[in-house]
PDB file of C-alpha atoms and ligand atoms in Angstrom:
ATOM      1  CA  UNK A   1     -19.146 -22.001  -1.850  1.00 94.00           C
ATOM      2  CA  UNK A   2     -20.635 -18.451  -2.997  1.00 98.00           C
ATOM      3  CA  UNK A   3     -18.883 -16.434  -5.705  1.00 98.00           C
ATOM      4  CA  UNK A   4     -16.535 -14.229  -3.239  1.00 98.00           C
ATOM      5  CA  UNK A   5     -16.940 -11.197  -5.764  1.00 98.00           C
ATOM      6  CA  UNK A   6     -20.586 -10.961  -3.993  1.00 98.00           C
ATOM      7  CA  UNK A   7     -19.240 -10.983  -0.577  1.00 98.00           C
ATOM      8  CA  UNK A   8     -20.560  -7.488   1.228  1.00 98.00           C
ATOM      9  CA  UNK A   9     -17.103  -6.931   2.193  1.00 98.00           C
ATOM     10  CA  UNK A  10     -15.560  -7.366  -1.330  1.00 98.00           C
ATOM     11  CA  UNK A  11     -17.694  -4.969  -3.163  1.00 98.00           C
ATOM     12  CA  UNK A  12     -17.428  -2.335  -0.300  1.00 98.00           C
ATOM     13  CA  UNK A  13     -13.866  -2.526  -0.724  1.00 98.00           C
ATOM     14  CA  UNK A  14     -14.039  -2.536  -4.597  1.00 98.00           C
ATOM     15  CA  UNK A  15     -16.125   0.727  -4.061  1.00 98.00           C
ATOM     16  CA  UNK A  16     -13.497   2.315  -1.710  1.00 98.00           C
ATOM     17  CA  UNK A  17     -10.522   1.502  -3.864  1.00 98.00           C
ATOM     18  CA  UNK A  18     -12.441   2.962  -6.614  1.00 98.00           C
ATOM     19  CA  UNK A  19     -13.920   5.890  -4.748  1.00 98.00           C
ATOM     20  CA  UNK A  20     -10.506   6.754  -3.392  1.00 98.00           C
ATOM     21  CA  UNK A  21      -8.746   6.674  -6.714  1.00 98.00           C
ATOM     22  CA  UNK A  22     -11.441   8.846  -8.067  1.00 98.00           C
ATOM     23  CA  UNK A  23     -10.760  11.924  -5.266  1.00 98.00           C
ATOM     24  CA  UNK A  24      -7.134  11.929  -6.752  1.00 98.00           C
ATOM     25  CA  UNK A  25      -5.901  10.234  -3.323  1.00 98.00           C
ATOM     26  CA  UNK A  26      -3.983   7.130  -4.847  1.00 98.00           C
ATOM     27  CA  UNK A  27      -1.875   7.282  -8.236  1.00 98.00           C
ATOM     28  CA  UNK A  28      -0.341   4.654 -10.098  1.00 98.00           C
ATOM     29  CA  UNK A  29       0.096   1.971  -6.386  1.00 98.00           C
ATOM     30  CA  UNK A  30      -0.201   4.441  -3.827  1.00 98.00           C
ATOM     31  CA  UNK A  31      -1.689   3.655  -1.046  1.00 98.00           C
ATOM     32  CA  UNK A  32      -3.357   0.563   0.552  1.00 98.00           C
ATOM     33  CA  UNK A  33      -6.436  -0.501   2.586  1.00 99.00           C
ATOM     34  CA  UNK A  34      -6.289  -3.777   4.838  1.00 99.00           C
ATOM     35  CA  UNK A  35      -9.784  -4.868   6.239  1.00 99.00           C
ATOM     36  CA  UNK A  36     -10.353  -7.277   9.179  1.00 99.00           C
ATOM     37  CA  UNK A  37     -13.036  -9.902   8.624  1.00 98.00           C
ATOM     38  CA  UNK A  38     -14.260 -12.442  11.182  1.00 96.00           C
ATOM     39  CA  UNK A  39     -14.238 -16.255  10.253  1.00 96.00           C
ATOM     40  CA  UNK A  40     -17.845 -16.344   9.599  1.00 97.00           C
ATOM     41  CA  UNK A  41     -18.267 -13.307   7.518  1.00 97.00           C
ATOM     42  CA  UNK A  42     -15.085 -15.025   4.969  1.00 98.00           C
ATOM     43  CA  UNK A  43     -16.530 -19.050   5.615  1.00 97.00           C
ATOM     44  CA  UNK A  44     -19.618 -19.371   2.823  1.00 98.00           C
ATOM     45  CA  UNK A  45     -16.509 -17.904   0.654  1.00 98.00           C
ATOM     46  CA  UNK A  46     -13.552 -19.358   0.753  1.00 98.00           C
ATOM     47  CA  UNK A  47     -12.603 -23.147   2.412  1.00 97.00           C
ATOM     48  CA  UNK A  48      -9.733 -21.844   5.171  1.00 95.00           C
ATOM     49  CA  UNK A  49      -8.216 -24.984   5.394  1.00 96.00           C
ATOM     50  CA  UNK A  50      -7.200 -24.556   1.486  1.00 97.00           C
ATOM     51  CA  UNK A  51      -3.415 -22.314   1.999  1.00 98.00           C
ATOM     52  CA  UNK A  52      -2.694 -21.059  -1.278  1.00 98.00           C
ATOM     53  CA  UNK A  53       0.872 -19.929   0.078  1.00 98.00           C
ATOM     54  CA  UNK A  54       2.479 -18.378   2.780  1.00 98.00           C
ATOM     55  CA  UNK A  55       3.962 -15.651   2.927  1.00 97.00           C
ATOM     56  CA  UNK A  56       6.574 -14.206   5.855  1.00 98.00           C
ATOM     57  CA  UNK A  57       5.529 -11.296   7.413  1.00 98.00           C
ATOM     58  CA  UNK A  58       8.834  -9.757   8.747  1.00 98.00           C
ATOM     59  CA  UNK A  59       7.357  -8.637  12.311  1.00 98.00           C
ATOM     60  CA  UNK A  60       5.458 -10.527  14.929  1.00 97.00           C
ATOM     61  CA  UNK A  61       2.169  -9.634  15.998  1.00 98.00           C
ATOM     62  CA  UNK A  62      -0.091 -12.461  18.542  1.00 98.00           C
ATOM     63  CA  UNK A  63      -2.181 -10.466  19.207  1.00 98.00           C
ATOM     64  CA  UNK A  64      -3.644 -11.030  15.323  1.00 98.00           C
ATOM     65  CA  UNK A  65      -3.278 -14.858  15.593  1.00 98.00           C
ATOM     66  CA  UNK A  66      -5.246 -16.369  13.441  1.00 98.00           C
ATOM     67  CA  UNK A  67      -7.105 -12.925  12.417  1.00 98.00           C
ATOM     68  CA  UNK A  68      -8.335 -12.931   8.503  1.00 98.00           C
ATOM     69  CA  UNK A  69      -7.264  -9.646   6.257  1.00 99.00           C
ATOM     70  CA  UNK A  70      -8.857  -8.488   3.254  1.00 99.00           C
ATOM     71  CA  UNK A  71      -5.836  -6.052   2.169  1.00 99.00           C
ATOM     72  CA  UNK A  72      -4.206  -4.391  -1.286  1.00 99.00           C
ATOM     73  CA  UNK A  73      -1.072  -5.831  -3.119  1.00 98.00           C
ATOM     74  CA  UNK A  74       2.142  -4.508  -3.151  1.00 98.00           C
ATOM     75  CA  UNK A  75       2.334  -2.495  -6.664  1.00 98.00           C
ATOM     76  CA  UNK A  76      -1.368  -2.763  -7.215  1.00 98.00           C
ATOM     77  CA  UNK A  77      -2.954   0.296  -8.586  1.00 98.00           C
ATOM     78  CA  UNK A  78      -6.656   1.382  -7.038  1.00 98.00           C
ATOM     79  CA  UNK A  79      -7.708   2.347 -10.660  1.00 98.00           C
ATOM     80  CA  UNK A  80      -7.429  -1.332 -11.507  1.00 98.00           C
ATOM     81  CA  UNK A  81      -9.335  -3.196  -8.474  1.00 98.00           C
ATOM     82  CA  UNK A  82     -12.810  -2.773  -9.832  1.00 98.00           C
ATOM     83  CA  UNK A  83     -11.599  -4.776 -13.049  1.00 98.00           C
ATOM     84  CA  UNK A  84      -9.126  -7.223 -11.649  1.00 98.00           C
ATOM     85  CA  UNK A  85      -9.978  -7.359  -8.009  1.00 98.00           C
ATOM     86  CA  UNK A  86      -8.630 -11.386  -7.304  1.00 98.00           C
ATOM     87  CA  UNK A  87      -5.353  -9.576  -8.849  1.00 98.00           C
ATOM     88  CA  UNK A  88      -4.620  -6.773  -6.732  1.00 99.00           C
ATOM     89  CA  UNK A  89      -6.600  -7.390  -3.832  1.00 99.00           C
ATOM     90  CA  UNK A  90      -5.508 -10.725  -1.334  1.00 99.00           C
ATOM     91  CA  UNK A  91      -7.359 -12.273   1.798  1.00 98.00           C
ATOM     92  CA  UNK A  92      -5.054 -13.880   3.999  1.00 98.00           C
ATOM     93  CA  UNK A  93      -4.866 -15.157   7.616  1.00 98.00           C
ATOM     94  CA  UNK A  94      -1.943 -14.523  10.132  1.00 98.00           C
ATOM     95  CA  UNK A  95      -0.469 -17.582  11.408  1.00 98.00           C
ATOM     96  CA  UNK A  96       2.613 -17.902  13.478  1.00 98.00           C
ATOM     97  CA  UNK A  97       2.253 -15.165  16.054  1.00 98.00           C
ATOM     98  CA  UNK A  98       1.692 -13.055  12.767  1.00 98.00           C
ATOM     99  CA  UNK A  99       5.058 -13.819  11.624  1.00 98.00           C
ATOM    100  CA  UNK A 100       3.243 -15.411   8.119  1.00 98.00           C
ATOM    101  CA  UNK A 101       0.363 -14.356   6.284  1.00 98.00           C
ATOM    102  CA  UNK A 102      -1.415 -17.360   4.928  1.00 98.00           C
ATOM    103  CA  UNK A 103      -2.983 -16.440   1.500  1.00 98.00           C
ATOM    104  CA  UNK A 104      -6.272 -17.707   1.432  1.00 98.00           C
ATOM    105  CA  UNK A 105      -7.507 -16.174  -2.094  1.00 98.00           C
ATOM    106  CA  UNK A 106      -6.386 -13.226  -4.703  1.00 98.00           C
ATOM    107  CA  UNK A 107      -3.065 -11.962  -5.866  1.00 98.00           C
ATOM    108  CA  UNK A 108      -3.511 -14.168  -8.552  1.00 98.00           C
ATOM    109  CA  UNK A 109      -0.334 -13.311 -10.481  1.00 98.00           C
ATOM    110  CA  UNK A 110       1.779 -14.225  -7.952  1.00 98.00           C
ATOM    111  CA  UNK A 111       1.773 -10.705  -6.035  1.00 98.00           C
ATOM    112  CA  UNK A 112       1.660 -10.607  -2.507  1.00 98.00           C
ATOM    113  CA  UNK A 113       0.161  -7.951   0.493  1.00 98.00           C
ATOM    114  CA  UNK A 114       1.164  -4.415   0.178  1.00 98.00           C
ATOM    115  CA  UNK A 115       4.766  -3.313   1.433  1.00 98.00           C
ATOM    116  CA  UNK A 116       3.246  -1.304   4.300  1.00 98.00           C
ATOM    117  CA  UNK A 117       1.619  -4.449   5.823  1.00 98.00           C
ATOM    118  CA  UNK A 118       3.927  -3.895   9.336  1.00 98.00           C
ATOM    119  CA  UNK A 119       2.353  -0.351   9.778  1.00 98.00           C
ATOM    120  CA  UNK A 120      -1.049  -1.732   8.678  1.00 98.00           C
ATOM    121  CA  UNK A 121      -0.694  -4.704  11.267  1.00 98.00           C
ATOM    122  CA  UNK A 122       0.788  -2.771  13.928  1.00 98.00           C
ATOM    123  CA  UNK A 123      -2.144  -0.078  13.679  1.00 99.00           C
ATOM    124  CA  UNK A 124      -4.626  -3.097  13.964  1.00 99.00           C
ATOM    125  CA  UNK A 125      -3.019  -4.064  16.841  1.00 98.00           C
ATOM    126  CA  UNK A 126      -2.970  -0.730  18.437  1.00 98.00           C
ATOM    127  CA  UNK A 127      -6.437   0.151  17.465  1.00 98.00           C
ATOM    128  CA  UNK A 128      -8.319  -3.056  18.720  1.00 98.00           C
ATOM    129  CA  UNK A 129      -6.392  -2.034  21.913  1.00 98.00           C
ATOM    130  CA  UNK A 130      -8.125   1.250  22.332  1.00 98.00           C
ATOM    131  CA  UNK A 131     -11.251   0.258  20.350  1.00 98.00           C
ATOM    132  CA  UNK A 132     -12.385  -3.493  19.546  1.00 98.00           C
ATOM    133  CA  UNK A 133     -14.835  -2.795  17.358  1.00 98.00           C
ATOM    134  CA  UNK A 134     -11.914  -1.016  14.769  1.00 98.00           C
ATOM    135  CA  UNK A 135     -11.620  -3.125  11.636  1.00 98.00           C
ATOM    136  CA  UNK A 136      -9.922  -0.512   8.883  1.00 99.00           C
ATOM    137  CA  UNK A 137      -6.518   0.643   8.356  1.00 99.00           C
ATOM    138  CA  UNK A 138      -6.286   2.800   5.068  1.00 99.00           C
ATOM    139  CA  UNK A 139      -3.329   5.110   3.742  1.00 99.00           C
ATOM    140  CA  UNK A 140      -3.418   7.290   0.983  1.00 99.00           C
ATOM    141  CA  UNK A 141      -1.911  10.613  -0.490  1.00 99.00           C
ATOM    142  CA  UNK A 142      -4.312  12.982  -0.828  1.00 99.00           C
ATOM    143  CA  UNK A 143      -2.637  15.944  -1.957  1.00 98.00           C
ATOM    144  CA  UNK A 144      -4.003  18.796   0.446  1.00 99.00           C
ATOM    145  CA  UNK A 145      -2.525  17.036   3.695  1.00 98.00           C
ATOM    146  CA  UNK A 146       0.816  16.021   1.535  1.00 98.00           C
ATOM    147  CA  UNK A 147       1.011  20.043   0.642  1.00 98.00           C
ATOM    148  CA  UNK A 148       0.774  21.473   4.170  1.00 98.00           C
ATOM    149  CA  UNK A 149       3.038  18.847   5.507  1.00 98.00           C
ATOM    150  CA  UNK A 150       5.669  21.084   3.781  1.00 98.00           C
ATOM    151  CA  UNK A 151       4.590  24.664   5.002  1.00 98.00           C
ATOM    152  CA  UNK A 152       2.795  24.131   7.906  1.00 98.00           C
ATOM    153  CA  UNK A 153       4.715  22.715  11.536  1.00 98.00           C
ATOM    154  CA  UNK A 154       4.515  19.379  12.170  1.00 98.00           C
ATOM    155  CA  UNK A 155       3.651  19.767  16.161  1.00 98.00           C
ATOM    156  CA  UNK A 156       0.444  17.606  16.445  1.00 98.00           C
ATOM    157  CA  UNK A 157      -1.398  20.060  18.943  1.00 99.00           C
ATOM    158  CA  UNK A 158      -0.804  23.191  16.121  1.00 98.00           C
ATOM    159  CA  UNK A 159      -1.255  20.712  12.612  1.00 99.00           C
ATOM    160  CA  UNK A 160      -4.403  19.494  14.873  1.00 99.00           C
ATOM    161  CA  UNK A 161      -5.660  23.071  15.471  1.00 99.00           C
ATOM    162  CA  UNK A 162      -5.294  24.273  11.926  1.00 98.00           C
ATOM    163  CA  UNK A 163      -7.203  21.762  10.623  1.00 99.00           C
ATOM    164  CA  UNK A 164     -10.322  21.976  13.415  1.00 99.00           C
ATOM    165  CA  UNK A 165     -10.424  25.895  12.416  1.00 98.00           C
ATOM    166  CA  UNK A 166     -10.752  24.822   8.604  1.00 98.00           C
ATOM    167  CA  UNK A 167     -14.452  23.304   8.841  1.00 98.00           C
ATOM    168  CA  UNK A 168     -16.682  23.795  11.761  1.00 98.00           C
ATOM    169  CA  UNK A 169     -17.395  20.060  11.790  1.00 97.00           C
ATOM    170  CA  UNK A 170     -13.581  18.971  12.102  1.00 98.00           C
ATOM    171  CA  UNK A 171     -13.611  18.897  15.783  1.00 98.00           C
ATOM    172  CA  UNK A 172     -16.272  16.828  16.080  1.00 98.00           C
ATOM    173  CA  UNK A 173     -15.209  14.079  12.865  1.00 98.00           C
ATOM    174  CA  UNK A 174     -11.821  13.746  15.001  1.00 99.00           C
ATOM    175  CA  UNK A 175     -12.187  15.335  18.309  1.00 99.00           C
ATOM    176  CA  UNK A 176      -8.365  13.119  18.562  1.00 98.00           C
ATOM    177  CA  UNK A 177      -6.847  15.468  16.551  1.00 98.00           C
ATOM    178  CA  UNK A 178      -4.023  14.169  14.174  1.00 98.00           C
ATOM    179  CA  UNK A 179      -0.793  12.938  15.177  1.00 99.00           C
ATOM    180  CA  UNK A 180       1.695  13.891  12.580  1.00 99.00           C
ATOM    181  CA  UNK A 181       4.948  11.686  11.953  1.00 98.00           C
ATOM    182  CA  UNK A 182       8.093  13.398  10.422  1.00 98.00           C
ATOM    183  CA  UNK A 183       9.520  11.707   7.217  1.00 98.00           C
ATOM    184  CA  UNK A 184      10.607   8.407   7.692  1.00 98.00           C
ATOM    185  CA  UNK A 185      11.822   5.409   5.168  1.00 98.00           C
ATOM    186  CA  UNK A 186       8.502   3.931   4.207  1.00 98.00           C
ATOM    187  CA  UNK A 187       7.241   0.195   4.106  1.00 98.00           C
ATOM    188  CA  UNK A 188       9.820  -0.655   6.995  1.00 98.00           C
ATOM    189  CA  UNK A 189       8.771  -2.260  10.313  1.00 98.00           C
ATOM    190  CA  UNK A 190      10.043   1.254  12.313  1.00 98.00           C
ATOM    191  CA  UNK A 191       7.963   3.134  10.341  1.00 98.00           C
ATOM    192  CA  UNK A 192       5.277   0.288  11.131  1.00 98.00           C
ATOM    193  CA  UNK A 193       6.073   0.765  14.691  1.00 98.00           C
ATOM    194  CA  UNK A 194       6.054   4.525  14.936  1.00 99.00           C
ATOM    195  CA  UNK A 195       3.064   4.612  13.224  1.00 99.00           C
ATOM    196  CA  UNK A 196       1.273   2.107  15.836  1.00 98.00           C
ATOM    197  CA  UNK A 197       2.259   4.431  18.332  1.00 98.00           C
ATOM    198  CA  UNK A 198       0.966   7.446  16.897  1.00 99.00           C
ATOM    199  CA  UNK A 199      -2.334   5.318  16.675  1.00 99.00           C
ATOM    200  CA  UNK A 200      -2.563   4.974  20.543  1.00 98.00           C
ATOM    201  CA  UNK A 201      -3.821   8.530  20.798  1.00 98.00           C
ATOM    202  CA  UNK A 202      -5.309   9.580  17.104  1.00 98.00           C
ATOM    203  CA  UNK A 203      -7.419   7.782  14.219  1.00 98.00           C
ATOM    204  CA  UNK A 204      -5.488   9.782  11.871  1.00 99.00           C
ATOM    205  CA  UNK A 205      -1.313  10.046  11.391  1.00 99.00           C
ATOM    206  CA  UNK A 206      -0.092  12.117   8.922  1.00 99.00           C
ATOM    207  CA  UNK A 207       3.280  10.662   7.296  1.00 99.00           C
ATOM    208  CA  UNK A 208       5.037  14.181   6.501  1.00 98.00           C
ATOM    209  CA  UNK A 209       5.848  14.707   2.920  1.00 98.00           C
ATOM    210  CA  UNK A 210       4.177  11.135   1.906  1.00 98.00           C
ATOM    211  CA  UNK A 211       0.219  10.757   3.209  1.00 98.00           C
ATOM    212  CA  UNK A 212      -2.046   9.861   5.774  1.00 99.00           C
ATOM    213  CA  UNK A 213      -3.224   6.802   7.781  1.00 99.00           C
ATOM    214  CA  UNK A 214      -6.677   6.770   9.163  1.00 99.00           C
ATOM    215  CA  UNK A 215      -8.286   4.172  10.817  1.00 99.00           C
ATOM    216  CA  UNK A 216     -12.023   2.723  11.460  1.00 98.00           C
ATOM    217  CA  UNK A 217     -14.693   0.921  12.268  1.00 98.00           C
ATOM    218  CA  UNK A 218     -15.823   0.287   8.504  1.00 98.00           C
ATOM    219  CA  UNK A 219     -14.418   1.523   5.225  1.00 98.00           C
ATOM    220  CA  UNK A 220     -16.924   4.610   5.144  1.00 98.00           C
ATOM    221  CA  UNK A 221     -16.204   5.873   8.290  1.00 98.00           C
ATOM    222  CA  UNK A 222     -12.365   5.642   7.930  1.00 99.00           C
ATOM    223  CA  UNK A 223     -12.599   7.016   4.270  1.00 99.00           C
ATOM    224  CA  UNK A 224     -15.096   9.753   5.832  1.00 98.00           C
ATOM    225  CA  UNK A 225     -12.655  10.491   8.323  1.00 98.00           C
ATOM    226  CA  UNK A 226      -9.660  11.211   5.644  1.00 99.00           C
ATOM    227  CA  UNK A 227     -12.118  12.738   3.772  1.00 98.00           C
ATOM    228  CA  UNK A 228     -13.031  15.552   6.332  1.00 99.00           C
ATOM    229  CA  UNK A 229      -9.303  15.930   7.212  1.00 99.00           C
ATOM    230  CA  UNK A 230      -8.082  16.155   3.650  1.00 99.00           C
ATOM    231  CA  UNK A 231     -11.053  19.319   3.157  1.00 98.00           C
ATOM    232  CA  UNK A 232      -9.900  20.924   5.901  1.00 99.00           C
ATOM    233  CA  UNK A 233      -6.255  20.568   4.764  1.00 99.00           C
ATOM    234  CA  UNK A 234      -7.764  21.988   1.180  1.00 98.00           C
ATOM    235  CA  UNK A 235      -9.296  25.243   2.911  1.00 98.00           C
ATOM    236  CA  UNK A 236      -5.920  25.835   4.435  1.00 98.00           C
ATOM    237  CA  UNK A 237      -3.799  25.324   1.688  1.00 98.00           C
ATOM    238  CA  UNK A 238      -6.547  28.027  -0.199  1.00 98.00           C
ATOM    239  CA  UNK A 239      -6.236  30.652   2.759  1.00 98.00           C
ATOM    240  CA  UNK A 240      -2.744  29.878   4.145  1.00 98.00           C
ATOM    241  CA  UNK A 241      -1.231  32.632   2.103  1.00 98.00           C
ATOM    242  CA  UNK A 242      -3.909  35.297   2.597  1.00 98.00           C
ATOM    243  CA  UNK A 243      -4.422  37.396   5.710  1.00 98.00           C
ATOM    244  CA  UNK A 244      -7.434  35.629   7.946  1.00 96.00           C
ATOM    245  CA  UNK A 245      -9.786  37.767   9.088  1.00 98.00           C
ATOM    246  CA  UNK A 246     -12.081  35.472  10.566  1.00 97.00           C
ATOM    247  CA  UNK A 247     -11.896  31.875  12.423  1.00 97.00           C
ATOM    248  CA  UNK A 248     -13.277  29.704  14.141  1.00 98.00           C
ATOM    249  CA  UNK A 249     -12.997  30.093  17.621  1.00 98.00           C
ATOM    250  CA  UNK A 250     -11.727  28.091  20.621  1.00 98.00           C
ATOM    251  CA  UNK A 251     -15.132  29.361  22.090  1.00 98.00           C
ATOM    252  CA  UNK A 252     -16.962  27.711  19.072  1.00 98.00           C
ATOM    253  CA  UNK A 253     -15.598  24.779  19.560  1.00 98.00           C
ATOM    254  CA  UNK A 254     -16.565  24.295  22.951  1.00 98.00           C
ATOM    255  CA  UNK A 255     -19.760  25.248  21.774  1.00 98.00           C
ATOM    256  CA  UNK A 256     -19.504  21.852  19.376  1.00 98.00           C
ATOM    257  CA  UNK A 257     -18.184  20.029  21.904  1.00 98.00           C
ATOM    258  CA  UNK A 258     -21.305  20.496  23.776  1.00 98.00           C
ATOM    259  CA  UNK A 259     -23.364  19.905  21.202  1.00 98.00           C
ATOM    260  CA  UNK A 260     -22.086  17.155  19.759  1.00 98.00           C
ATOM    261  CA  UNK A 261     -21.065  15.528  22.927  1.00 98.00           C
ATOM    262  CA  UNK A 262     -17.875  14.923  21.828  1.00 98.00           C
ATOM    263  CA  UNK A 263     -14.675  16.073  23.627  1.00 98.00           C
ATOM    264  CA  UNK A 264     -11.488  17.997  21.909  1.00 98.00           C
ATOM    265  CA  UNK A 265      -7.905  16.565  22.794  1.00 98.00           C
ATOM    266  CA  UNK A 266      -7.166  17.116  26.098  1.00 98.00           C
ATOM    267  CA  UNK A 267      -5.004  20.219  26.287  1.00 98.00           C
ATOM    268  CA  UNK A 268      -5.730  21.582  22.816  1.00 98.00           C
ATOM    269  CA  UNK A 269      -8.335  24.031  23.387  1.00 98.00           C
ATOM    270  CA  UNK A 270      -7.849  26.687  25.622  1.00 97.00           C
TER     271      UNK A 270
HETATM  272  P1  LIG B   1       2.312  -0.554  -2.008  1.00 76.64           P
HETATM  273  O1  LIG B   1       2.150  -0.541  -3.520  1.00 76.64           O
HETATM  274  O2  LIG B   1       3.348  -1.551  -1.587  1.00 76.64           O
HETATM  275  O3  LIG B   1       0.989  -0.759  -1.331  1.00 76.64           O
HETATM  276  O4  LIG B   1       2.890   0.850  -1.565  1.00 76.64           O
HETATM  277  C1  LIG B   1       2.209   2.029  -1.867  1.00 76.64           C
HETATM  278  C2  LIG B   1       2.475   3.104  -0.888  1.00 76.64           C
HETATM  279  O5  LIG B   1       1.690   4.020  -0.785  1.00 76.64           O
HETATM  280  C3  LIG B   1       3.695   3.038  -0.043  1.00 76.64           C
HETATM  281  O6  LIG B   1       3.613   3.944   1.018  1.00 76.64           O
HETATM  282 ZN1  LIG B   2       2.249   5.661   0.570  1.00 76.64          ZN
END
């Protein structure tokens, strides 16, 4: 077996966790990142048919039978995964129509998968449904998003539009806009559920007055994507209180549309 620590996957996650810390998006244990791996990327790592422990999920999910999850622990803090990552990091296969998570390797002091592990799931699940080739869910605070969740309105279309006139190139990083969730009880299977939803239509859900779920095909795009969205949110919360003078125009963004080729939520540009 290879040393797992050298896996491509493992130190691109180690990066992220570290990387995301370091933008001031994940204090103390917020946040989480869960990363789907295929068999043979995990096999010259780890012998599958060695089950550490399992672990009951709480929801259902088939449709991730057998799937393998590199994801965050419960508690863990992202300033710690570079120096502890078999601590707060676990990979662990769904069994049992994703009713147990089979731990495979990390959470070495006994910890288990991060609390929000039904919206991560469910998001998979929705996700691979509207895009097979999605493999990240990642949540985080960043505090730009947080802070307009609490003076700007929550409707998606308005919260979407905002943020597309913030940076020219917001319309065509996530021409899906944002779906925006109000505040609900966190780390429960409805807010797991809602959150799923909200991923049918958008790679990005705000949680109001908590944080942000984006979704991906790899760890750079999804942090990229939260990254652009949290900027935008940042220019707002700078200009929100001054009178604007200039914006960016629905005009413009046809203009990106077009030469991007990309294509702005149906029924949010006039
Ligand atoms: P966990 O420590 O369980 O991952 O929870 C952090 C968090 O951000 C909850 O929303
Ligand atoms: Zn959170």
């Amino acid at each position: 077996m290879k040393d797992i620590l050298t896996a491509p996957f493992m130190t691109e996650m180690i990066r992220t966790a570290t990387n995301m810390y370091y933008h001031g998006w994940n204090e103390r244990n917020g946040g989480n990142i869960s990363l789907l791996l295929e068999e043979e990327q995990i096999q010259d790592y780890v012998n599958s048919n060695t089950v550490l422990c399992s672990i009951p999920t709480g929801f259902t999910a088939p449709e991730l039978e057998g799937k393998y999850f590199l994801v965050t622990g419960t508690g863990k803090y992202f300033k710690n995964v570079q120096y502890a990552p078999e601590v707060n990091l676990g990979l662990v296969r769904l069994t049992d129509g994703g009713g147990t998570a089979e731990l495979l390797w990390g959470f070495t002091d006994g910890g288990r998968f991060t609390s929000e592990f039904p919206a991560h799931m469910m998001s998979h699940v929705a996700r691979l449904k509207v895009d097979p080739e999605n493999r990240v869910v990642m949540h985080c605070h960043p505090a730009n998003l947080l802070a307009m969740t609490y003076v700007h309105t929550l409707d998606e279309r308005e919260f979407t539009r905002t943020l597309w006139q913030m940076c020219t190139e917001c319309i065509v990083v996530f021409p899906d806009g944002v779906n925006v969730l109000p505040w609900m009880l966190c780390g429960t299977n409805e807010i797991g559920e809602a959150t799923a939803e909200k991923m049918k239509t958008a790679r990005l859900v705000v949680w109001s007055l908590h944080g942000i779920y984006g979704a991906g095909k790899d760890l750079d795009e999804t942090f990229g994507l939260i990254e652009t969205a949290e900027k935008a949110a940042e220019i707002y919360m700078k200009i929100a209180h001054l009178p604007r003078v200039t914006t960016i125009t629905d005009d413009m963004m046809h203009q990106l549309e077009a030469r991007f080729g990309v294509k702005g939520r149906d029924g949010y540009l006039a």
